């Protein structure tokens, strides 16, 4: 069993490294360009491997915290990829299932946060914050999908938001593994604090660019 866990761990680390590097490429290249699209595809595959290895690792270690974070992180990338590929904007059953799983994950995060808080763990802060983010994103994504068609600008905004949130998850994993500080929840939420303003700025930029194109 240890050899299986070790193999999964190394594959998890390798996939996470590829995901981090391709996330940087996707951020620095022209949006919609060939390099951006290719980097995004590799990033999505790498994050899928991260998820597929994180789940058995969490189950083998009976680590509920890691299991919840795995579902949270994977939804971000999956939803971001769906918004990029689903040009019609019409939700498919898989989209509603993913949103429902994300909302359930948020509720489970809050329940587990209450449990570990009573056990004296400071990680309850991480779960409360991530749970709020998970619920907010699932609600916003559901609201966009309620319409039969989605304006291109809104679809791109949802794509950018979810993919950048997935990047937050990737950077968070690197920090958590390599940085040890007190309280323990700081490396878990620091990337969220730093990168969230970038998500807001990018959404505003996309909206303004779309408004300028409509006015010309």
mmCIF file with all atom_site columns, C-alpha atoms in Angstrom:
data_model
loop_
_atom_site.group_PDB
_atom_site.id
_atom_site.type_symbol
_atom_site.label_atom_id
_atom_site.label_alt_id
_atom_site.label_comp_id
_atom_site.label_asym_id
_atom_site.label_entity_id
_atom_site.label_seq_id
_atom_site.pdbx_PDB_ins_code
_atom_site.Cartn_x
_atom_site.Cartn_y
_atom_site.Cartn_z
_atom_site.occupancy
_atom_site.B_iso_or_equiv
_atom_site.pdbx_formal_charge
_atom_site.auth_seq_id
_atom_site.auth_comp_id
_atom_site.auth_asym_id
_atom_site.auth_atom_id
_atom_site.pdbx_PDB_model_num
ATOM 1   C CA . UNK A 1 1   ? 0.000   0.000  0.000   1.00 0.00 ? 1   UNK A CA 1
ATOM 2   C CA . UNK A 1 2   ? 2.887   2.371  0.763   1.00 0.00 ? 2   UNK A CA 1
ATOM 3   C CA . UNK A 1 3   ? 4.330   1.850  -2.725  1.00 0.00 ? 3   UNK A CA 1
ATOM 4   C CA . UNK A 1 4   ? 0.938   2.702  -4.279  1.00 0.00 ? 4   UNK A CA 1
ATOM 5   C CA . UNK A 1 5   ? 0.651   5.821  -2.138  1.00 0.00 ? 5   UNK A CA 1
ATOM 6   C CA . UNK A 1 6   ? 4.184   6.885  -3.019  1.00 0.00 ? 6   UNK A CA 1
ATOM 7   C CA . UNK A 1 7   ? 3.542   6.403  -6.745  1.00 0.00 ? 7   UNK A CA 1
ATOM 8   C CA . UNK A 1 8   ? 0.331   8.420  -6.490  1.00 0.00 ? 8   UNK A CA 1
ATOM 9   C CA . UNK A 1 9   ? 2.135   11.127 -4.538  1.00 0.00 ? 9   UNK A CA 1
ATOM 10  C CA . UNK A 1 10  ? 4.913   11.502 -7.104  1.00 0.00 ? 10  UNK A CA 1
ATOM 11  C CA . UNK A 1 11  ? 2.392   11.595 -9.937  1.00 0.00 ? 11  UNK A CA 1
ATOM 12  C CA . UNK A 1 12  ? 0.399   14.167 -7.960  1.00 0.00 ? 12  UNK A CA 1
ATOM 13  C CA . UNK A 1 13  ? 3.477   16.353 -7.484  1.00 0.00 ? 13  UNK A CA 1
ATOM 14  C CA . UNK A 1 14  ? 4.520   16.047 -11.136 1.00 0.00 ? 14  UNK A CA 1
ATOM 15  C CA . UNK A 1 15  ? 1.030   16.947 -12.368 1.00 0.00 ? 15  UNK A CA 1
ATOM 16  C CA . UNK A 1 16  ? 0.884   19.868 -9.957  1.00 0.00 ? 16  UNK A CA 1
ATOM 17  C CA . UNK A 1 17  ? 4.221   21.178 -11.212 1.00 0.00 ? 17  UNK A CA 1
ATOM 18  C CA . UNK A 1 18  ? 3.061   20.998 -14.836 1.00 0.00 ? 18  UNK A CA 1
ATOM 19  C CA . UNK A 1 19  ? -0.192  22.714 -13.870 1.00 0.00 ? 19  UNK A CA 1
ATOM 20  C CA . UNK A 1 20  ? 1.663   25.580 -12.185 1.00 0.00 ? 20  UNK A CA 1
ATOM 21  C CA . UNK A 1 21  ? 4.018   26.122 -15.132 1.00 0.00 ? 21  UNK A CA 1
ATOM 22  C CA . UNK A 1 22  ? 1.267   26.017 -17.756 1.00 0.00 ? 22  UNK A CA 1
ATOM 23  C CA . UNK A 1 23  ? -0.897  28.342 -15.647 1.00 0.00 ? 23  UNK A CA 1
ATOM 24  C CA . UNK A 1 24  ? 1.894   30.922 -15.821 1.00 0.00 ? 24  UNK A CA 1
ATOM 25  C CA . UNK A 1 25  ? 2.135   30.481 -19.616 1.00 0.00 ? 25  UNK A CA 1
ATOM 26  C CA . UNK A 1 26  ? -1.639  30.864 -20.000 1.00 0.00 ? 26  UNK A CA 1
ATOM 27  C CA . UNK A 1 27  ? -1.605  34.039 -17.899 1.00 0.00 ? 27  UNK A CA 1
ATOM 28  C CA . UNK A 1 28  ? 1.255   35.642 -19.809 1.00 0.00 ? 28  UNK A CA 1
ATOM 29  C CA . UNK A 1 29  ? 0.136   34.836 -23.359 1.00 0.00 ? 29  UNK A CA 1
ATOM 30  C CA . UNK A 1 30  ? -2.540  36.549 -25.458 1.00 0.00 ? 30  UNK A CA 1
ATOM 31  C CA . UNK A 1 31  ? -5.985  35.341 -24.440 1.00 0.00 ? 31  UNK A CA 1
ATOM 32  C CA . UNK A 1 32  ? -7.511  33.206 -27.168 1.00 0.00 ? 32  UNK A CA 1
ATOM 33  C CA . UNK A 1 33  ? -4.163  32.851 -28.940 1.00 0.00 ? 33  UNK A CA 1
ATOM 34  C CA . UNK A 1 34  ? -2.604  29.540 -29.920 1.00 0.00 ? 34  UNK A CA 1
ATOM 35  C CA . UNK A 1 35  ? -0.135  29.472 -27.021 1.00 0.00 ? 35  UNK A CA 1
ATOM 36  C CA . UNK A 1 36  ? -2.840  30.390 -24.515 1.00 0.00 ? 36  UNK A CA 1
ATOM 37  C CA . UNK A 1 37  ? -5.168  27.663 -25.765 1.00 0.00 ? 37  UNK A CA 1
ATOM 38  C CA . UNK A 1 38  ? -2.438  25.012 -25.796 1.00 0.00 ? 38  UNK A CA 1
ATOM 39  C CA . UNK A 1 39  ? -1.227  25.948 -22.327 1.00 0.00 ? 39  UNK A CA 1
ATOM 40  C CA . UNK A 1 40  ? -4.825  25.898 -21.096 1.00 0.00 ? 40  UNK A CA 1
ATOM 41  C CA . UNK A 1 41  ? -5.366  22.406 -22.448 1.00 0.00 ? 41  UNK A CA 1
ATOM 42  C CA . UNK A 1 42  ? -2.236  21.052 -20.774 1.00 0.00 ? 42  UNK A CA 1
ATOM 43  C CA . UNK A 1 43  ? -3.197  22.853 -17.569 1.00 0.00 ? 43  UNK A CA 1
ATOM 44  C CA . UNK A 1 44  ? -6.656  21.255 -17.592 1.00 0.00 ? 44  UNK A CA 1
ATOM 45  C CA . UNK A 1 45  ? -5.200  17.775 -18.147 1.00 0.00 ? 45  UNK A CA 1
ATOM 46  C CA . UNK A 1 46  ? -2.598  18.314 -15.417 1.00 0.00 ? 46  UNK A CA 1
ATOM 47  C CA . UNK A 1 47  ? -5.216  19.508 -12.931 1.00 0.00 ? 47  UNK A CA 1
ATOM 48  C CA . UNK A 1 48  ? -7.376  16.507 -13.778 1.00 0.00 ? 48  UNK A CA 1
ATOM 49  C CA . UNK A 1 49  ? -4.430  14.262 -12.869 1.00 0.00 ? 49  UNK A CA 1
ATOM 50  C CA . UNK A 1 50  ? -3.981  16.266 -9.670  1.00 0.00 ? 50  UNK A CA 1
ATOM 51  C CA . UNK A 1 51  ? -7.607  15.544 -8.800  1.00 0.00 ? 51  UNK A CA 1
ATOM 52  C CA . UNK A 1 52  ? -7.479  11.864 -9.774  1.00 0.00 ? 52  UNK A CA 1
ATOM 53  C CA . UNK A 1 53  ? -4.415  11.321 -7.578  1.00 0.00 ? 53  UNK A CA 1
ATOM 54  C CA . UNK A 1 54  ? -5.588  13.527 -4.701  1.00 0.00 ? 54  UNK A CA 1
ATOM 55  C CA . UNK A 1 55  ? -8.805  11.562 -4.164  1.00 0.00 ? 55  UNK A CA 1
ATOM 56  C CA . UNK A 1 56  ? -7.176  8.137  -3.544  1.00 0.00 ? 56  UNK A CA 1
ATOM 57  C CA . UNK A 1 57  ? -4.406  9.786  -1.510  1.00 0.00 ? 57  UNK A CA 1
ATOM 58  C CA . UNK A 1 58  ? -7.046  11.435 0.665   1.00 0.00 ? 58  UNK A CA 1
ATOM 59  C CA . UNK A 1 59  ? -8.968  8.182  1.041   1.00 0.00 ? 59  UNK A CA 1
ATOM 60  C CA . UNK A 1 60  ? -5.827  6.180  1.852   1.00 0.00 ? 60  UNK A CA 1
ATOM 61  C CA . UNK A 1 61  ? -4.869  8.731  4.476   1.00 0.00 ? 61  UNK A CA 1
ATOM 62  C CA . UNK A 1 62  ? -8.444  9.251  5.693   1.00 0.00 ? 62  UNK A CA 1
ATOM 63  C CA . UNK A 1 63  ? -7.838  12.956 5.049   1.00 0.00 ? 63  UNK A CA 1
ATOM 64  C CA . UNK A 1 64  ? -11.260 14.593 4.686   1.00 0.00 ? 64  UNK A CA 1
ATOM 65  C CA . UNK A 1 65  ? -9.691  18.041 4.421   1.00 0.00 ? 65  UNK A CA 1
ATOM 66  C CA . UNK A 1 66  ? -7.635  17.054 1.341   1.00 0.00 ? 66  UNK A CA 1
ATOM 67  C CA . UNK A 1 67  ? -10.643 15.289 -0.202  1.00 0.00 ? 67  UNK A CA 1
ATOM 68  C CA . UNK A 1 68  ? -12.811 18.424 0.061   1.00 0.00 ? 68  UNK A CA 1
ATOM 69  C CA . UNK A 1 69  ? -10.041 20.630 -1.339  1.00 0.00 ? 69  UNK A CA 1
ATOM 70  C CA . UNK A 1 70  ? -9.586  18.195 -4.244  1.00 0.00 ? 70  UNK A CA 1
ATOM 71  C CA . UNK A 1 71  ? -13.241 18.479 -5.283  1.00 0.00 ? 71  UNK A CA 1
ATOM 72  C CA . UNK A 1 72  ? -13.161 22.247 -4.791  1.00 0.00 ? 72  UNK A CA 1
ATOM 73  C CA . UNK A 1 73  ? -10.057 22.706 -6.956  1.00 0.00 ? 73  UNK A CA 1
ATOM 74  C CA . UNK A 1 74  ? -11.186 20.369 -9.712  1.00 0.00 ? 74  UNK A CA 1
ATOM 75  C CA . UNK A 1 75  ? -14.534 22.111 -10.108 1.00 0.00 ? 75  UNK A CA 1
ATOM 76  C CA . UNK A 1 76  ? -12.780 25.419 -10.755 1.00 0.00 ? 76  UNK A CA 1
ATOM 77  C CA . UNK A 1 77  ? -10.787 24.009 -13.658 1.00 0.00 ? 77  UNK A CA 1
ATOM 78  C CA . UNK A 1 78  ? -13.635 21.883 -15.014 1.00 0.00 ? 78  UNK A CA 1
ATOM 79  C CA . UNK A 1 79  ? -16.095 24.792 -14.965 1.00 0.00 ? 79  UNK A CA 1
ATOM 80  C CA . UNK A 1 80  ? -13.531 27.134 -16.498 1.00 0.00 ? 80  UNK A CA 1
ATOM 81  C CA . UNK A 1 81  ? -12.888 24.650 -19.299 1.00 0.00 ? 81  UNK A CA 1
ATOM 82  C CA . UNK A 1 82  ? -16.622 24.193 -19.901 1.00 0.00 ? 82  UNK A CA 1
ATOM 83  C CA . UNK A 1 83  ? -17.188 27.941 -20.218 1.00 0.00 ? 83  UNK A CA 1
ATOM 84  C CA . UNK A 1 84  ? -14.363 28.125 -22.756 1.00 0.00 ? 84  UNK A CA 1
ATOM 85  C CA . UNK A 1 85  ? -15.701 25.251 -24.872 1.00 0.00 ? 85  UNK A CA 1
ATOM 86  C CA . UNK A 1 86  ? -19.457 25.714 -24.519 1.00 0.00 ? 86  UNK A CA 1
ATOM 87  C CA . UNK A 1 87  ? -19.994 28.451 -27.100 1.00 0.00 ? 87  UNK A CA 1
ATOM 88  C CA . UNK A 1 88  ? -23.796 28.194 -26.976 1.00 0.00 ? 88  UNK A CA 1
ATOM 89  C CA . UNK A 1 89  ? -23.895 28.962 -23.263 1.00 0.00 ? 89  UNK A CA 1
ATOM 90  C CA . UNK A 1 90  ? -26.601 26.320 -22.757 1.00 0.00 ? 90  UNK A CA 1
ATOM 91  C CA . UNK A 1 91  ? -25.989 24.154 -19.724 1.00 0.00 ? 91  UNK A CA 1
ATOM 92  C CA . UNK A 1 92  ? -25.663 20.411 -20.202 1.00 0.00 ? 92  UNK A CA 1
ATOM 93  C CA . UNK A 1 93  ? -26.532 17.857 -17.478 1.00 0.00 ? 93  UNK A CA 1
ATOM 94  C CA . UNK A 1 94  ? -22.826 17.545 -16.616 1.00 0.00 ? 94  UNK A CA 1
ATOM 95  C CA . UNK A 1 95  ? -22.712 21.288 -15.867 1.00 0.00 ? 95  UNK A CA 1
ATOM 96  C CA . UNK A 1 96  ? -25.623 21.104 -13.431 1.00 0.00 ? 96  UNK A CA 1
ATOM 97  C CA . UNK A 1 97  ? -24.143 18.015 -11.774 1.00 0.00 ? 97  UNK A CA 1
ATOM 98  C CA . UNK A 1 98  ? -20.810 19.797 -11.341 1.00 0.00 ? 98  UNK A CA 1
ATOM 99  C CA . UNK A 1 99  ? -22.510 22.871 -9.855  1.00 0.00 ? 99  UNK A CA 1
ATOM 100 C CA . UNK A 1 100 ? -24.506 20.690 -7.452  1.00 0.00 ? 100 UNK A CA 1
ATOM 101 C CA . UNK A 1 101 ? -21.343 18.855 -6.344  1.00 0.00 ? 101 UNK A CA 1
ATOM 102 C CA . UNK A 1 102 ? -19.588 22.193 -5.786  1.00 0.00 ? 102 UNK A CA 1
ATOM 103 C CA . UNK A 1 103 ? -22.469 23.509 -3.674  1.00 0.00 ? 103 UNK A CA 1
ATOM 104 C CA . UNK A 1 104 ? -22.508 20.274 -1.661  1.00 0.00 ? 104 UNK A CA 1
ATOM 105 C CA . UNK A 1 105 ? -18.742 20.526 -1.202  1.00 0.00 ? 105 UNK A CA 1
ATOM 106 C CA . UNK A 1 106 ? -19.210 24.036 0.202   1.00 0.00 ? 106 UNK A CA 1
ATOM 107 C CA . UNK A 1 107 ? -21.722 22.802 2.775   1.00 0.00 ? 107 UNK A CA 1
ATOM 108 C CA . UNK A 1 108 ? -19.486 19.873 3.731   1.00 0.00 ? 108 UNK A CA 1
ATOM 109 C CA . UNK A 1 109 ? -16.561 22.286 4.145   1.00 0.00 ? 109 UNK A CA 1
ATOM 110 C CA . UNK A 1 110 ? -18.545 24.311 6.646   1.00 0.00 ? 110 UNK A CA 1
ATOM 111 C CA . UNK A 1 111 ? -19.669 21.199 8.521   1.00 0.00 ? 111 UNK A CA 1
ATOM 112 C CA . UNK A 1 112 ? -16.121 19.862 8.709   1.00 0.00 ? 112 UNK A CA 1
ATOM 113 C CA . UNK A 1 113 ? -14.854 23.316 9.700   1.00 0.00 ? 113 UNK A CA 1
ATOM 114 C CA . UNK A 1 114 ? -17.155 23.253 12.717  1.00 0.00 ? 114 UNK A CA 1
ATOM 115 C CA . UNK A 1 115 ? -15.926 19.763 13.613  1.00 0.00 ? 115 UNK A CA 1
ATOM 116 C CA . UNK A 1 116 ? -12.194 20.514 13.428  1.00 0.00 ? 116 UNK A CA 1
ATOM 117 C CA . UNK A 1 117 ? -12.695 23.848 15.204  1.00 0.00 ? 117 UNK A CA 1
ATOM 118 C CA . UNK A 1 118 ? -14.031 21.893 18.173  1.00 0.00 ? 118 UNK A CA 1
ATOM 119 C CA . UNK A 1 119 ? -10.917 19.691 17.908  1.00 0.00 ? 119 UNK A CA 1
ATOM 120 C CA . UNK A 1 120 ? -8.698  22.792 18.179  1.00 0.00 ? 120 UNK A CA 1
ATOM 121 C CA . UNK A 1 121 ? -7.436  22.904 14.569  1.00 0.00 ? 121 UNK A CA 1
ATOM 122 C CA . UNK A 1 122 ? -6.857  26.322 13.023  1.00 0.00 ? 122 UNK A CA 1
ATOM 123 C CA . UNK A 1 123 ? -7.640  24.952 9.561   1.00 0.00 ? 123 UNK A CA 1
ATOM 124 C CA . UNK A 1 124 ? -11.317 25.658 10.157  1.00 0.00 ? 124 UNK A CA 1
ATOM 125 C CA . UNK A 1 125 ? -10.588 29.182 8.907   1.00 0.00 ? 125 UNK A CA 1
ATOM 126 C CA . UNK A 1 126 ? -9.454  27.803 5.542   1.00 0.00 ? 126 UNK A CA 1
ATOM 127 C CA . UNK A 1 127 ? -12.571 25.672 5.155   1.00 0.00 ? 127 UNK A CA 1
ATOM 128 C CA . UNK A 1 128 ? -14.929 28.492 6.071   1.00 0.00 ? 128 UNK A CA 1
ATOM 129 C CA . UNK A 1 129 ? -13.349 30.807 3.480   1.00 0.00 ? 129 UNK A CA 1
ATOM 130 C CA . UNK A 1 130 ? -13.088 28.155 0.764   1.00 0.00 ? 130 UNK A CA 1
ATOM 131 C CA . UNK A 1 131 ? -16.636 27.042 1.512   1.00 0.00 ? 131 UNK A CA 1
ATOM 132 C CA . UNK A 1 132 ? -17.889 30.586 1.005   1.00 0.00 ? 132 UNK A CA 1
ATOM 133 C CA . UNK A 1 133 ? -15.969 30.839 -2.290  1.00 0.00 ? 133 UNK A CA 1
ATOM 134 C CA . UNK A 1 134 ? -17.282 27.442 -3.438  1.00 0.00 ? 134 UNK A CA 1
ATOM 135 C CA . UNK A 1 135 ? -20.887 28.353 -2.700  1.00 0.00 ? 135 UNK A CA 1
ATOM 136 C CA . UNK A 1 136 ? -20.560 31.804 -4.289  1.00 0.00 ? 136 UNK A CA 1
ATOM 137 C CA . UNK A 1 137 ? -19.047 30.408 -7.500  1.00 0.00 ? 137 UNK A CA 1
ATOM 138 C CA . UNK A 1 138 ? -21.643 27.645 -7.786  1.00 0.00 ? 138 UNK A CA 1
ATOM 139 C CA . UNK A 1 139 ? -24.471 30.171 -7.338  1.00 0.00 ? 139 UNK A CA 1
ATOM 140 C CA . UNK A 1 140 ? -22.991 32.600 -9.882  1.00 0.00 ? 140 UNK A CA 1
ATOM 141 C CA . UNK A 1 141 ? -22.333 29.838 -12.416 1.00 0.00 ? 141 UNK A CA 1
ATOM 142 C CA . UNK A 1 142 ? -25.893 28.544 -11.972 1.00 0.00 ? 142 UNK A CA 1
ATOM 143 C CA . UNK A 1 143 ? -27.317 32.030 -12.507 1.00 0.00 ? 143 UNK A CA 1
ATOM 144 C CA . UNK A 1 144 ? -25.438 32.395 -15.788 1.00 0.00 ? 144 UNK A CA 1
ATOM 145 C CA . UNK A 1 145 ? -26.630 29.002 -16.969 1.00 0.00 ? 145 UNK A CA 1
ATOM 146 C CA . UNK A 1 146 ? -30.276 29.784 -16.215 1.00 0.00 ? 146 UNK A CA 1
ATOM 147 C CA . UNK A 1 147 ? -30.510 31.665 -19.525 1.00 0.00 ? 147 UNK A CA 1
ATOM 148 C CA . UNK A 1 148 ? -30.724 29.682 -22.752 1.00 0.00 ? 148 UNK A CA 1
ATOM 149 C CA . UNK A 1 149 ? -27.790 31.550 -24.290 1.00 0.00 ? 149 UNK A CA 1
ATOM 150 C CA . UNK A 1 150 ? -24.923 33.369 -22.661 1.00 0.00 ? 150 UNK A CA 1
ATOM 151 C CA . UNK A 1 151 ? -23.410 36.594 -24.073 1.00 0.00 ? 151 UNK A CA 1
ATOM 152 C CA . UNK A 1 152 ? -19.812 36.005 -25.107 1.00 0.00 ? 152 UNK A CA 1
ATOM 153 C CA . UNK A 1 153 ? -18.428 38.562 -22.651 1.00 0.00 ? 153 UNK A CA 1
ATOM 154 C CA . UNK A 1 154 ? -20.135 36.858 -19.702 1.00 0.00 ? 154 UNK A CA 1
ATOM 155 C CA . UNK A 1 155 ? -18.969 33.430 -20.850 1.00 0.00 ? 155 UNK A CA 1
ATOM 156 C CA . UNK A 1 156 ? -15.372 34.667 -21.069 1.00 0.00 ? 156 UNK A CA 1
ATOM 157 C CA . UNK A 1 157 ? -15.683 36.278 -17.644 1.00 0.00 ? 157 UNK A CA 1
ATOM 158 C CA . UNK A 1 158 ? -16.839 32.988 -16.137 1.00 0.00 ? 158 UNK A CA 1
ATOM 159 C CA . UNK A 1 159 ? -13.985 31.181 -17.915 1.00 0.00 ? 159 UNK A CA 1
ATOM 160 C CA . UNK A 1 160 ? -11.377 33.613 -16.591 1.00 0.00 ? 160 UNK A CA 1
ATOM 161 C CA . UNK A 1 161 ? -12.820 33.640 -13.079 1.00 0.00 ? 161 UNK A CA 1
ATOM 162 C CA . UNK A 1 162 ? -12.845 29.877 -12.700 1.00 0.00 ? 162 UNK A CA 1
ATOM 163 C CA . UNK A 1 163 ? -9.478  29.306 -14.348 1.00 0.00 ? 163 UNK A CA 1
ATOM 164 C CA . UNK A 1 164 ? -7.796  31.993 -12.242 1.00 0.00 ? 164 UNK A CA 1
ATOM 165 C CA . UNK A 1 165 ? -9.441  30.517 -9.159  1.00 0.00 ? 165 UNK A CA 1
ATOM 166 C CA . UNK A 1 166 ? -7.978  27.180 -10.216 1.00 0.00 ? 166 UNK A CA 1
ATOM 167 C CA . UNK A 1 167 ? -4.604  28.905 -10.451 1.00 0.00 ? 167 UNK A CA 1
ATOM 168 C CA . UNK A 1 168 ? -5.101  30.102 -6.886  1.00 0.00 ? 168 UNK A CA 1
ATOM 169 C CA . UNK A 1 169 ? -5.603  26.486 -5.856  1.00 0.00 ? 169 UNK A CA 1
ATOM 170 C CA . UNK A 1 170 ? -2.398  25.454 -7.641  1.00 0.00 ? 170 UNK A CA 1
ATOM 171 C CA . UNK A 1 171 ? -0.313  28.213 -6.063  1.00 0.00 ? 171 UNK A CA 1
ATOM 172 C CA . UNK A 1 172 ? -1.869  27.457 -2.683  1.00 0.00 ? 172 UNK A CA 1
ATOM 173 C CA . UNK A 1 173 ? -0.757  23.833 -2.911  1.00 0.00 ? 173 UNK A CA 1
ATOM 174 C CA . UNK A 1 174 ? 2.831   24.933 -3.593  1.00 0.00 ? 174 UNK A CA 1
ATOM 175 C CA . UNK A 1 175 ? 2.826   27.312 -0.636  1.00 0.00 ? 175 UNK A CA 1
ATOM 176 C CA . UNK A 1 176 ? 1.269   24.817 1.766   1.00 0.00 ? 176 UNK A CA 1
ATOM 177 C CA . UNK A 1 177 ? 3.838   22.156 0.917   1.00 0.00 ? 177 UNK A CA 1
ATOM 178 C CA . UNK A 1 178 ? 6.868   24.453 1.054   1.00 0.00 ? 178 UNK A CA 1
ATOM 179 C CA . UNK A 1 179 ? 6.015   27.125 3.645   1.00 0.00 ? 179 UNK A CA 1
ATOM 180 C CA . UNK A 1 180 ? 5.448   26.476 7.330   1.00 0.00 ? 180 UNK A CA 1
ATOM 181 C CA . UNK A 1 181 ? 4.073   29.401 9.326   1.00 0.00 ? 181 UNK A CA 1
ATOM 182 C CA . UNK A 1 182 ? 1.674   30.073 12.156  1.00 0.00 ? 182 UNK A CA 1
ATOM 183 C CA . UNK A 1 183 ? -1.244  30.272 12.103  1.00 0.00 ? 183 UNK A CA 1
ATOM 184 C CA . UNK A 1 184 ? -1.460  27.315 9.711   1.00 0.00 ? 184 UNK A CA 1
ATOM 185 C CA . UNK A 1 185 ? -4.237  28.802 7.581   1.00 0.00 ? 185 UNK A CA 1
ATOM 186 C CA . UNK A 1 186 ? -2.142  31.743 6.293   1.00 0.00 ? 186 UNK A CA 1
ATOM 187 C CA . UNK A 1 187 ? -0.520  29.935 3.322   1.00 0.00 ? 187 UNK A CA 1
ATOM 188 C CA . UNK A 1 188 ? -3.938  28.504 2.468   1.00 0.00 ? 188 UNK A CA 1
ATOM 189 C CA . UNK A 1 189 ? -5.655  31.869 2.036   1.00 0.00 ? 189 UNK A CA 1
ATOM 190 C CA . UNK A 1 190 ? -2.749  34.146 1.022   1.00 0.00 ? 190 UNK A CA 1
ATOM 191 C CA . UNK A 1 191 ? -2.964  33.324 -2.725  1.00 0.00 ? 191 UNK A CA 1
ATOM 192 C CA . UNK A 1 192 ? -6.710  33.997 -2.575  1.00 0.00 ? 192 UNK A CA 1
ATOM 193 C CA . UNK A 1 193 ? -6.115  37.425 -1.051  1.00 0.00 ? 193 UNK A CA 1
ATOM 194 C CA . UNK A 1 194 ? -3.419  38.294 -3.601  1.00 0.00 ? 194 UNK A CA 1
ATOM 195 C CA . UNK A 1 195 ? -4.965  36.917 -6.812  1.00 0.00 ? 195 UNK A CA 1
ATOM 196 C CA . UNK A 1 196 ? -8.650  37.733 -6.232  1.00 0.00 ? 196 UNK A CA 1
ATOM 197 C CA . UNK A 1 197 ? -8.120  41.445 -7.083  1.00 0.00 ? 197 UNK A CA 1
ATOM 198 C CA . UNK A 1 198 ? -6.578  40.256 -10.387 1.00 0.00 ? 198 UNK A CA 1
ATOM 199 C CA . UNK A 1 199 ? -9.756  38.275 -11.114 1.00 0.00 ? 199 UNK A CA 1
ATOM 200 C CA . UNK A 1 200 ? -11.884 41.359 -10.444 1.00 0.00 ? 200 UNK A CA 1
ATOM 201 C CA . UNK A 1 201 ? -9.627  43.552 -12.609 1.00 0.00 ? 201 UNK A CA 1
ATOM 202 C CA . UNK A 1 202 ? -9.672  41.027 -15.455 1.00 0.00 ? 202 UNK A CA 1
ATOM 203 C CA . UNK A 1 203 ? -13.471 40.806 -15.402 1.00 0.00 ? 203 UNK A CA 1
ATOM 204 C CA . UNK A 1 204 ? -13.750 44.599 -15.558 1.00 0.00 ? 204 UNK A CA 1
ATOM 205 C CA . UNK A 1 205 ? -11.217 44.716 -18.408 1.00 0.00 ? 205 UNK A CA 1
ATOM 206 C CA . UNK A 1 206 ? -13.133 42.132 -20.450 1.00 0.00 ? 206 UNK A CA 1
ATOM 207 C CA . UNK A 1 207 ? -16.408 44.012 -19.899 1.00 0.00 ? 207 UNK A CA 1
ATOM 208 C CA . UNK A 1 208 ? -14.851 47.316 -20.976 1.00 0.00 ? 208 UNK A CA 1
ATOM 209 C CA . UNK A 1 209 ? -13.289 45.797 -24.082 1.00 0.00 ? 209 UNK A CA 1
ATOM 210 C CA . UNK A 1 210 ? -16.655 44.345 -25.053 1.00 0.00 ? 210 UNK A CA 1
ATOM 211 C CA . UNK A 1 211 ? -18.378 47.706 -24.486 1.00 0.00 ? 211 UNK A CA 1
ATOM 212 C CA . UNK A 1 212 ? -15.828 49.454 -26.689 1.00 0.00 ? 212 UNK A CA 1
ATOM 213 C CA . UNK A 1 213 ? -16.359 46.924 -29.497 1.00 0.00 ? 213 UNK A CA 1
ATOM 214 C CA . UNK A 1 214 ? -20.129 47.442 -29.348 1.00 0.00 ? 214 UNK A CA 1
ATOM 215 C CA . UNK A 1 215 ? -19.768 51.240 -29.481 1.00 0.00 ? 215 UNK A CA 1
ATOM 216 C CA . UNK A 1 216 ? -17.567 51.222 -32.633 1.00 0.00 ? 216 UNK A CA 1
#
